[in-house]
mmCIF file of C-alpha atoms in Angstrom:
data_model
loop_
_atom_site.group_PDB
_atom_site.id
_atom_site.type_symbol
_atom_site.label_atom_id
_atom_site.label_comp_id
_atom_site.label_asym_id
_atom_site.label_seq_id
_atom_site.Cartn_x
_atom_site.Cartn_y
_atom_site.Cartn_z
ATOM 1 C CA MET A 1033 -0.118 -0.149 -0.172
ATOM 2 C CA LYS A 1034 1.390 3.318 -0.759
ATOM 3 C CA GLY A 1035 -0.625 6.698 -0.707
ATOM 4 C CA PRO A 1036 -0.374 9.672 -3.172
ATOM 5 C CA LEU A 1037 2.616 12.083 -2.240
ATOM 6 C CA PHE A 1038 2.137 15.106 -0.373
ATOM 7 C CA TYR A 1039 4.797 17.754 -0.906
ATOM 8 C CA SER A 1040 6.726 20.049 1.641
ATOM 9 C CA LYS A 1041 6.366 24.012 1.744
ATOM 10 C CA ILE A 1042 7.932 27.066 1.938
ATOM 11 C CA LEU A 1043 6.380 30.438 3.828
ATOM 12 C CA LEU A 1044 8.444 32.647 1.502
ATOM 13 C CA PHE A 1045 7.093 35.560 3.496
ATOM 14 C CA GLY A 1046 4.945 35.932 6.748
ATOM 15 C CA GLU A 1047 6.542 34.191 9.377
ATOM 16 C CA TYR A 1048 5.593 35.270 12.634
ATOM 17 C CA GLY A 1049 3.721 38.102 10.967
ATOM 18 C CA ILE A 1050 0.678 36.011 9.925
ATOM 19 C CA ILE A 1051 0.124 35.471 13.490
ATOM 20 C CA GLN A 1052 -0.455 39.545 13.813
ATOM 21 C CA ASP A 1053 -2.367 39.567 10.431
ATOM 22 C CA SER A 1054 0.537 40.393 8.090
ATOM 23 C CA LYS A 1055 0.078 39.267 4.417
ATOM 24 C CA GLY A 1056 2.102 35.974 3.690
ATOM 25 C CA LEU A 1057 2.990 33.537 0.869
ATOM 26 C CA SER A 1058 3.448 29.984 0.922
ATOM 27 C CA ILE A 1059 4.590 28.023 -2.040
ATOM 28 C CA PRO A 1060 4.764 24.051 -2.456
ATOM 29 C CA TYR A 1061 8.145 22.492 -2.512
ATOM 30 C CA ASN A 1062 8.423 19.562 -4.712
ATOM 31 C CA PHE A 1063 11.822 18.617 -3.832
ATOM 32 C CA TYR A 1064 10.598 16.829 -0.472
ATOM 33 C CA LYS A 1065 7.451 14.360 -0.097
ATOM 34 C CA GLY A 1066 5.876 12.085 1.785
ATOM 35 C CA ALA A 1067 2.849 9.273 1.541
ATOM 36 C CA LEU A 1068 1.528 6.704 3.667
ATOM 37 C CA LYS A 1069 2.854 3.309 3.448
ATOM 38 C CA THR A 1070 2.951 -0.347 4.775
ATOM 39 C CA ASP A 1071 6.107 -2.505 4.589
ATOM 40 C CA GLU A 1072 6.596 -5.922 4.908
ATOM 41 C CA ASN A 1073 9.925 -5.454 6.844
ATOM 42 C CA PRO A 1074 9.701 -2.055 8.199
ATOM 43 C CA SER A 1075 12.838 -0.376 9.439
ATOM 44 C CA SER A 1076 13.277 1.232 12.642
ATOM 45 C CA GLU A 1077 12.204 4.705 11.143
ATOM 46 C CA ALA A 1078 9.177 3.209 10.090
ATOM 47 C CA ILE A 1079 8.232 1.394 13.406
ATOM 48 C CA ALA A 1080 8.861 4.969 15.112
ATOM 49 C CA SER A 1081 6.592 6.749 12.473
ATOM 50 C CA ASN A 1082 3.928 4.161 13.241
ATOM 51 C CA ARG A 1083 4.006 4.580 16.623
ATOM 52 C CA SER A 1084 3.730 8.394 16.338
ATOM 53 C CA LEU A 1085 0.657 7.937 13.993
ATOM 54 C CA ASP A 1086 -0.811 5.708 16.933
ATOM 55 C CA ASN A 1087 -0.670 8.840 19.353
ATOM 56 C CA PHE A 1088 -1.864 11.109 16.480
ATOM 57 C CA THR A 1089 -4.971 8.850 16.247
ATOM 58 C CA GLY A 1090 -5.544 9.053 20.105
ATOM 59 C CA TYR A 1091 -5.543 12.925 19.493
ATOM 60 C CA LEU A 1092 -7.908 12.733 16.474
ATOM 61 C CA THR A 1093 -10.376 10.366 18.178
ATOM 62 C CA THR A 1094 -10.686 13.007 20.898
ATOM 63 C CA LEU A 1095 -10.902 15.921 18.386
ATOM 64 C CA GLN A 1096 -13.601 14.117 16.737
ATOM 65 C CA ASN A 1097 -15.472 13.632 19.997
ATOM 66 C CA ASN A 1098 -15.209 17.521 20.814
ATOM 67 C CA GLN A 1099 -16.078 19.061 17.652
ATOM 68 C CA PRO A 1100 -17.880 16.316 15.376
ATOM 69 C CA GLU A 1101 -19.395 19.343 13.506
ATOM 70 C CA LEU A 1102 -15.606 20.144 12.584
ATOM 71 C CA VAL A 1103 -14.273 16.951 10.926
ATOM 72 C CA THR A 1104 -14.765 13.504 11.477
ATOM 73 C CA PHE A 1105 -12.703 10.236 10.321
ATOM 74 C CA ASN A 1106 -12.952 6.926 9.594
ATOM 75 C CA LEU A 1107 -11.299 5.878 12.903
ATOM 76 C CA THR A 1108 -11.943 2.050 12.373
ATOM 77 C CA ALA A 1109 -9.990 2.004 9.234
ATOM 78 C CA LEU A 1110 -7.213 4.346 10.412
ATOM 79 C CA LYS A 1111 -6.717 1.908 13.317
ATOM 80 C CA SER A 1112 -6.603 -1.115 11.673
ATOM 81 C CA ASP A 1113 -3.950 0.364 9.211
ATOM 82 C CA ILE A 1114 -1.810 1.363 12.014
ATOM 83 C CA ALA A 1115 -2.369 -1.836 13.332
ATOM 84 C CA ASN A 1116 -1.080 -3.396 10.090
ATOM 85 C CA GLY A 1117 2.174 -1.141 10.467
ATOM 86 C CA MET A 1118 1.054 1.954 8.408
ATOM 87 C CA TYR A 1119 3.651 4.658 8.484
ATOM 88 C CA PHE A 1120 4.496 8.168 6.994
ATOM 89 C CA ASP A 1121 7.113 7.670 4.571
ATOM 90 C CA SER A 1122 8.774 10.808 3.981
ATOM 91 C CA SER A 1123 11.887 12.676 2.714
ATOM 92 C CA ILE A 1124 10.944 16.144 4.220
ATOM 93 C CA PRO A 1125 13.435 16.812 7.075
ATOM 94 C CA GLN A 1126 11.866 17.305 10.591
ATOM 95 C CA GLY A 1127 12.491 20.606 12.192
ATOM 96 C CA TYR A 1128 13.420 22.346 9.261
ATOM 97 C CA GLY A 1129 10.562 24.919 8.670
ATOM 98 C CA VAL A 1130 9.368 23.090 5.369
ATOM 99 C CA GLY A 1131 6.245 21.560 6.686
ATOM 100 C CA SER A 1132 6.999 17.808 7.541
ATOM 101 C CA SER A 1133 3.690 17.669 9.895
ATOM 102 C CA GLY A 1134 1.817 19.663 7.374
ATOM 103 C CA ALA A 1135 2.296 17.007 4.685
ATOM 104 C CA LEU A 1136 1.429 14.117 7.279
ATOM 105 C CA VAL A 1137 -1.805 15.787 8.259
ATOM 106 C CA ALA A 1138 -2.972 16.281 4.783
ATOM 107 C CA ALA A 1139 -2.218 12.784 4.151
ATOM 108 C CA ILE A 1140 -4.263 11.708 7.205
ATOM 109 C CA TYR A 1141 -7.020 13.999 6.011
ATOM 110 C CA ASP A 1142 -6.988 12.759 2.363
ATOM 111 C CA LYS A 1143 -7.500 9.324 3.192
ATOM 112 C CA TYR A 1144 -9.338 9.187 6.354
ATOM 113 C CA ALA A 1145 -11.681 12.150 6.458
ATOM 114 C CA THR A 1146 -15.243 11.036 6.048
ATOM 115 C CA THR A 1147 -16.965 14.247 4.598
ATOM 116 C CA LYS A 1148 -13.866 16.006 2.882
ATOM 117 C CA ILE A 1149 -13.507 18.915 0.937
ATOM 118 C CA THR A 1150 -11.513 17.695 -2.210
ATOM 119 C CA VAL A 1151 -8.900 19.791 -4.342
ATOM 120 C CA LEU A 1152 -11.326 19.082 -7.547
ATOM 121 C CA GLU A 1153 -14.350 21.164 -6.195
ATOM 122 C CA ASN A 1154 -14.971 24.599 -6.452
ATOM 123 C CA LEU A 1155 -12.574 25.841 -3.659
ATOM 124 C CA THR A 1156 -14.590 29.081 -2.598
ATOM 125 C CA ARG A 1157 -13.136 31.121 0.435
ATOM 126 C CA ASP A 1158 -15.581 29.513 2.832
ATOM 127 C CA LYS A 1159 -14.176 26.089 1.798
ATOM 128 C CA LEU A 1160 -10.556 27.251 2.100
ATOM 129 C CA LEU A 1161 -11.120 28.807 5.592
ATOM 130 C CA GLN A 1162 -12.890 25.687 6.689
ATOM 131 C CA LEU A 1163 -10.186 23.493 5.657
ATOM 132 C CA LYS A 1164 -7.734 25.789 7.273
ATOM 133 C CA ALA A 1165 -9.421 25.513 10.697
ATOM 134 C CA ILE A 1166 -9.838 21.656 10.412
ATOM 135 C CA PHE A 1167 -5.893 21.515 9.667
ATOM 136 C CA SER A 1168 -5.038 23.931 12.428
ATOM 137 C CA GLN A 1169 -6.866 21.614 14.666
ATOM 138 C CA MET A 1170 -5.200 18.535 13.354
ATOM 139 C CA GLU A 1171 -1.760 19.926 13.288
ATOM 140 C CA SER A 1172 -2.003 21.344 17.146
ATOM 141 C CA PHE A 1173 -0.999 18.082 18.156
ATOM 142 C CA PHE A 1174 2.522 18.680 16.805
ATOM 143 C CA HIS A 1175 2.813 22.159 17.450
ATOM 144 C CA GLY A 1176 0.820 23.226 20.306
ATOM 145 C CA LYS A 1177 -0.751 26.369 18.256
ATOM 146 C CA SER A 1178 -0.917 25.812 14.363
ATOM 147 C CA SER A 1179 -2.089 28.110 11.540
ATOM 148 C CA GLY A 1180 -3.095 25.296 9.313
ATOM 149 C CA LEU A 1181 -1.636 26.680 6.502
ATOM 150 C CA ASP A 1182 1.520 24.248 6.096
ATOM 151 C CA PRO A 1183 -1.104 21.324 5.807
ATOM 152 C CA LEU A 1184 -3.548 23.620 3.522
ATOM 153 C CA ASN A 1185 -0.323 24.020 0.916
ATOM 154 C CA SER A 1186 0.793 20.506 1.183
ATOM 155 C CA TYR A 1187 -3.253 19.226 0.418
ATOM 156 C CA LEU A 1188 -3.512 21.609 -2.326
ATOM 157 C CA SER A 1189 -0.292 21.999 -3.745
ATOM 158 C CA LEU A 1190 -0.787 25.394 -4.838
ATOM 159 C CA PRO A 1191 0.489 28.573 -3.829
ATOM 160 C CA ILE A 1192 -1.556 30.288 -1.090
ATOM 161 C CA LEU A 1193 -1.586 33.863 -0.538
ATOM 162 C CA ILE A 1194 -2.670 35.109 2.906
ATOM 163 C CA ASN A 1195 -4.104 38.289 2.946
ATOM 164 C CA SER A 1196 -5.137 38.229 6.578
ATOM 165 C CA LYS A 1197 -6.214 35.376 9.147
ATOM 166 C CA ASP A 1198 -9.572 35.211 7.328
ATOM 167 C CA ASN A 1199 -8.687 36.070 3.750
ATOM 168 C CA ILE A 1200 -6.871 33.529 2.302
ATOM 169 C CA GLU A 1201 -6.716 32.411 -1.647
ATOM 170 C CA PRO A 1202 -4.977 30.269 -3.922
ATOM 171 C CA THR A 1203 -2.567 32.342 -6.152
ATOM 172 C CA GLY A 1204 -0.568 32.464 -9.369
ATOM 173 C CA ILE A 1205 2.946 33.387 -9.017
ATOM 174 C CA PRO A 1206 4.933 34.663 -11.930
ATOM 175 C CA SER A 1207 6.688 32.032 -13.620
ATOM 176 C CA GLN A 1208 10.241 31.352 -13.032
ATOM 177 C CA SER A 1209 13.308 32.790 -15.374
ATOM 178 C CA THR A 1210 15.755 30.256 -16.799
ATOM 179 C CA GLN A 1211 17.912 32.913 -17.999
ATOM 180 C CA GLY A 1212 17.985 35.236 -14.899
ATOM 181 C CA LYS A 1213 20.604 35.357 -12.284
ATOM 182 C CA GLY A 1214 18.902 35.716 -9.158
ATOM 183 C CA ALA A 1215 17.234 33.359 -7.092
ATOM 184 C CA VAL A 1216 15.447 32.212 -3.801
ATOM 185 C CA PHE A 1217 17.739 29.439 -1.866
ATOM 186 C CA LEU A 1218 17.912 27.360 1.130
ATOM 187 C CA ILE A 1219 20.963 27.181 3.494
ATOM 188 C CA ASP A 1220 20.913 24.121 5.751
ATOM 189 C CA SER A 1221 21.911 25.397 9.366
ATOM 190 C CA GLY A 1222 22.875 21.963 10.387
ATOM 191 C CA ILE A 1223 20.619 22.403 13.366
ATOM 192 C CA VAL A 1224 17.055 21.048 14.144
ATOM 193 C CA GLY A 1225 14.769 23.956 15.053
ATOM 194 C CA GLU A 1226 11.923 23.334 17.333
ATOM 195 C CA THR A 1227 8.895 25.259 16.495
ATOM 196 C CA ALA A 1228 7.033 25.592 20.239
ATOM 197 C CA PRO A 1229 9.743 27.161 21.784
ATOM 198 C CA MET A 1230 10.366 29.637 19.381
ATOM 199 C CA VAL A 1231 6.649 30.792 18.905
ATOM 200 C CA SER A 1232 6.439 30.924 22.620
ATOM 201 C CA ILE A 1233 9.572 33.576 22.815
ATOM 202 C CA PHE A 1234 7.613 35.610 20.208
ATOM 203 C CA MET A 1235 4.420 35.665 22.335
ATOM 204 C CA GLU A 1236 6.284 36.706 25.363
ATOM 205 C CA ASN A 1237 8.058 39.383 23.214
ATOM 206 C CA LEU A 1238 4.206 40.611 22.166
ATOM 207 C CA LYS A 1239 3.630 41.328 25.446
ATOM 208 C CA ASP A 1240 6.053 44.361 24.936
ATOM 209 C CA ASN A 1241 4.570 47.669 23.737
ATOM 210 C CA GLY A 1242 7.880 48.247 21.983
ATOM 211 C CA PHE A 1243 8.034 45.242 20.055
ATOM 212 C CA ARG A 1244 4.475 45.225 18.938
ATOM 213 C CA LYS A 1245 5.015 48.881 17.674
ATOM 214 C CA MET A 1246 7.987 47.499 15.695
ATOM 215 C CA LEU A 1247 6.145 44.514 14.150
ATOM 216 C CA LYS A 1248 3.347 46.702 12.739
ATOM 217 C CA SER A 1249 5.618 49.918 11.403
ATOM 218 C CA GLN A 1250 8.430 47.547 10.155
ATOM 219 C CA PHE A 1251 8.188 44.085 10.078
ATOM 220 C CA ILE A 1252 4.633 43.627 8.611
ATOM 221 C CA LYS A 1253 4.671 46.520 6.673
ATOM 222 C CA HIS A 1254 8.301 44.956 4.970
ATOM 223 C CA THR A 1255 6.563 41.658 4.610
ATOM 224 C CA ASP A 1256 3.409 42.829 2.736
ATOM 225 C CA ALA A 1257 5.649 44.846 0.644
ATOM 226 C CA CYS A 1258 7.638 41.769 -0.204
ATOM 227 C CA VAL A 1259 4.389 39.804 -1.028
ATOM 228 C CA ASP A 1260 3.280 42.482 -3.357
ATOM 229 C CA ASN A 1261 6.507 42.794 -5.125
ATOM 230 C CA PHE A 1262 6.962 39.184 -5.623
ATOM 231 C CA LEU A 1263 3.515 38.668 -7.111
ATOM 232 C CA HIS A 1264 3.406 41.343 -9.332
ATOM 233 C CA GLY A 1265 7.193 40.538 -10.383
ATOM 234 C CA ASP A 1266 8.474 43.861 -9.474
ATOM 235 C CA ILE A 1267 12.077 42.495 -8.697
ATOM 236 C CA LYS A 1268 14.147 45.835 -7.810
ATOM 237 C CA SER A 1269 11.359 46.785 -5.340
ATOM 238 C CA LEU A 1270 11.474 42.863 -3.872
ATOM 239 C CA PHE A 1271 15.101 43.386 -3.261
ATOM 240 C CA ALA A 1272 15.038 46.716 -1.668
ATOM 241 C CA ASN A 1273 12.345 45.432 0.734
ATOM 242 C CA THR A 1274 13.923 41.939 1.505
ATOM 243 C CA LYS A 1275 16.887 43.811 2.711
ATOM 244 C CA LYS A 1276 14.836 45.779 5.134
ATOM 245 C CA LEU A 1277 12.990 42.879 6.044
ATOM 246 C CA SER A 1278 16.428 41.053 6.673
ATOM 247 C CA LYS A 1279 17.655 43.872 8.986
ATOM 248 C CA VAL A 1280 14.537 43.959 11.012
ATOM 249 C CA VAL A 1281 14.949 40.187 11.682
ATOM 250 C CA LEU A 1282 18.281 40.542 12.819
ATOM 251 C CA ASN A 1283 17.878 43.343 14.925
ATOM 252 C CA HIS A 1284 14.816 42.133 16.578
ATOM 253 C CA PHE A 1285 14.489 38.054 15.954
ATOM 254 C CA LYS A 1286 17.972 37.391 17.217
ATOM 255 C CA PRO A 1287 16.781 34.445 19.266
ATOM 256 C CA MET A 1288 15.621 32.762 16.284
ATOM 257 C CA ILE A 1289 18.695 32.815 14.378
ATOM 258 C CA PRO A 1290 21.502 30.377 15.130
ATOM 259 C CA GLU A 1291 24.527 32.271 16.777
ATOM 260 C CA GLN A 1292 26.829 31.057 13.785
ATOM 261 C CA PHE A 1293 24.539 32.892 11.117
ATOM 262 C CA HIS A 1294 24.399 36.414 12.862
ATOM 263 C CA GLN A 1295 27.610 37.229 11.083
ATOM 264 C CA ILE A 1296 26.813 35.893 7.960
ATOM 265 C CA TRP A 1297 23.409 37.306 7.949
ATOM 266 C CA GLN A 1298 24.982 41.160 8.573
ATOM 267 C CA ASN A 1299 27.517 40.363 5.894
ATOM 268 C CA GLY A 1300 24.905 39.880 3.261
ATOM 269 C CA ILE A 1301 23.148 43.061 4.261
ATOM 270 C CA GLU A 1302 26.611 44.902 4.061
ATOM 271 C CA THR A 1303 27.951 43.521 0.709
ATOM 272 C CA ASN A 1304 24.021 43.180 -1.054
ATOM 273 C CA ASP A 1305 25.476 39.936 -2.365
ATOM 274 C CA TYR A 1306 22.610 38.095 -0.715
ATOM 275 C CA TYR A 1307 19.583 38.898 2.369
ATOM 276 C CA LEU A 1308 18.765 35.977 4.620
ATOM 277 C CA LYS A 1309 15.717 35.617 6.234
ATOM 278 C CA LEU A 1310 13.528 32.989 8.493
ATOM 279 C CA CYS A 1311 12.195 30.235 6.946
ATOM 280 C CA GLY A 1312 9.377 28.916 9.265
ATOM 281 C CA SER A 1313 9.893 29.660 13.027
ATOM 282 C CA GLY A 1314 13.728 29.581 12.602
ATOM 283 C CA GLY A 1315 16.070 28.470 15.900
ATOM 284 C CA GLY A 1316 17.488 26.134 13.400
ATOM 285 C CA GLY A 1317 16.503 23.841 10.264
ATOM 286 C CA TYR A 1318 16.751 26.015 6.777
ATOM 287 C CA ILE A 1319 17.562 29.978 6.437
ATOM 288 C CA LEU A 1320 15.790 31.223 3.398
ATOM 289 C CA GLY A 1321 18.121 33.536 0.971
ATOM 290 C CA PHE A 1322 17.349 35.884 -1.951
ATOM 291 C CA THR A 1323 19.782 37.086 -4.070
ATOM 292 C CA GLU A 1324 20.032 39.101 -7.256
ATOM 293 C CA ASP A 1325 23.203 36.967 -8.483
ATOM 294 C CA LEU A 1326 23.226 33.532 -7.544
ATOM 295 C CA GLU A 1327 26.926 33.220 -8.554
ATOM 296 C CA LYS A 1328 28.051 35.979 -6.163
ATOM 297 C CA ALA A 1329 26.003 34.504 -3.459
ATOM 298 C CA LYS A 1330 27.627 31.169 -3.808
ATOM 299 C CA THR A 1331 31.097 32.735 -3.749
ATOM 300 C CA SER A 1332 29.906 34.689 -0.672
ATOM 301 C CA LEU A 1333 28.509 31.521 1.237
ATOM 302 C CA LYS A 1334 31.130 29.250 -0.115
ATOM 303 C CA ASP A 1335 31.251 26.984 2.938
ATOM 304 C CA TYR A 1336 27.468 26.048 2.571
ATOM 305 C CA LYS A 1337 25.409 24.309 -0.052
ATOM 306 C CA LEU A 1338 23.013 26.307 -1.549
ATOM 307 C CA GLU A 1339 19.527 24.698 -2.402
ATOM 308 C CA VAL A 1340 18.028 26.796 -5.148
ATOM 309 C CA VAL A 1341 14.003 27.095 -4.456
ATOM 310 C CA TYR A 1342 13.024 29.681 -7.174
ATOM 311 C CA ASN A 1343 14.957 31.461 -10.156
ATOM 312 C CA PHE A 1344 14.375 35.010 -11.164
#
């Protein structure tokens, strides 16, 4: 048995901001993927994943009992498949900000939700918000608090534009340029990041009036501008605003940036060879980079392997 594939995602813009109603833009990243499977001779990873699915099923049973109007599952089939050794076979790295739990949630919903909203139907705003609410509750098992966007992206396999908490829509993004020198890339920090502790630092900072003001006047303002620039293909403005965003993150989100990257982050801003930003909640995992000249960025970051996500 092997289920359909669900892909990883990258939140290009909007990390932390979307908690405070900034815009956001999330795109599927097909390099990593996962599917539900059963094997005759499961590996130790498959056995661990099966155990984790068993715990998740317990959580989904409670969720269904508490909120039957939100979502119901064919729990009998799910429990039976888990008893037969089903696991989530995934190449998506965990704790890297590319949506490993989101793909798993999407796969479980796709296979076991009893009255599911399908990708093929007319996806109205209400249906999208309903899916997001379901996924938010399902994914909370893994993160404590989830927006539901990662599973939504994985489930639909479409770029998603977040205008605000209650206004999300599938969107088209400018097609990639094969001739261009610019790129969005990932750098592997070599550290596994944990979402929950990073989010709690952010929530604690929100109690501070100065931090809240900075979020609104700088962080959210630059994030919204970056989303608009990217969608309209205004590359010149995009890089100007990404630089501003990179500075704000370095100044105000230091705990989310692994220490050995503070100087590298600063170098990008000073040389304009590249600009770095958080990929997901930070604390480790991937760091997202934007450059107008990929070869220049590769030279500046020669100690790191750059994984290209999008070409300008």
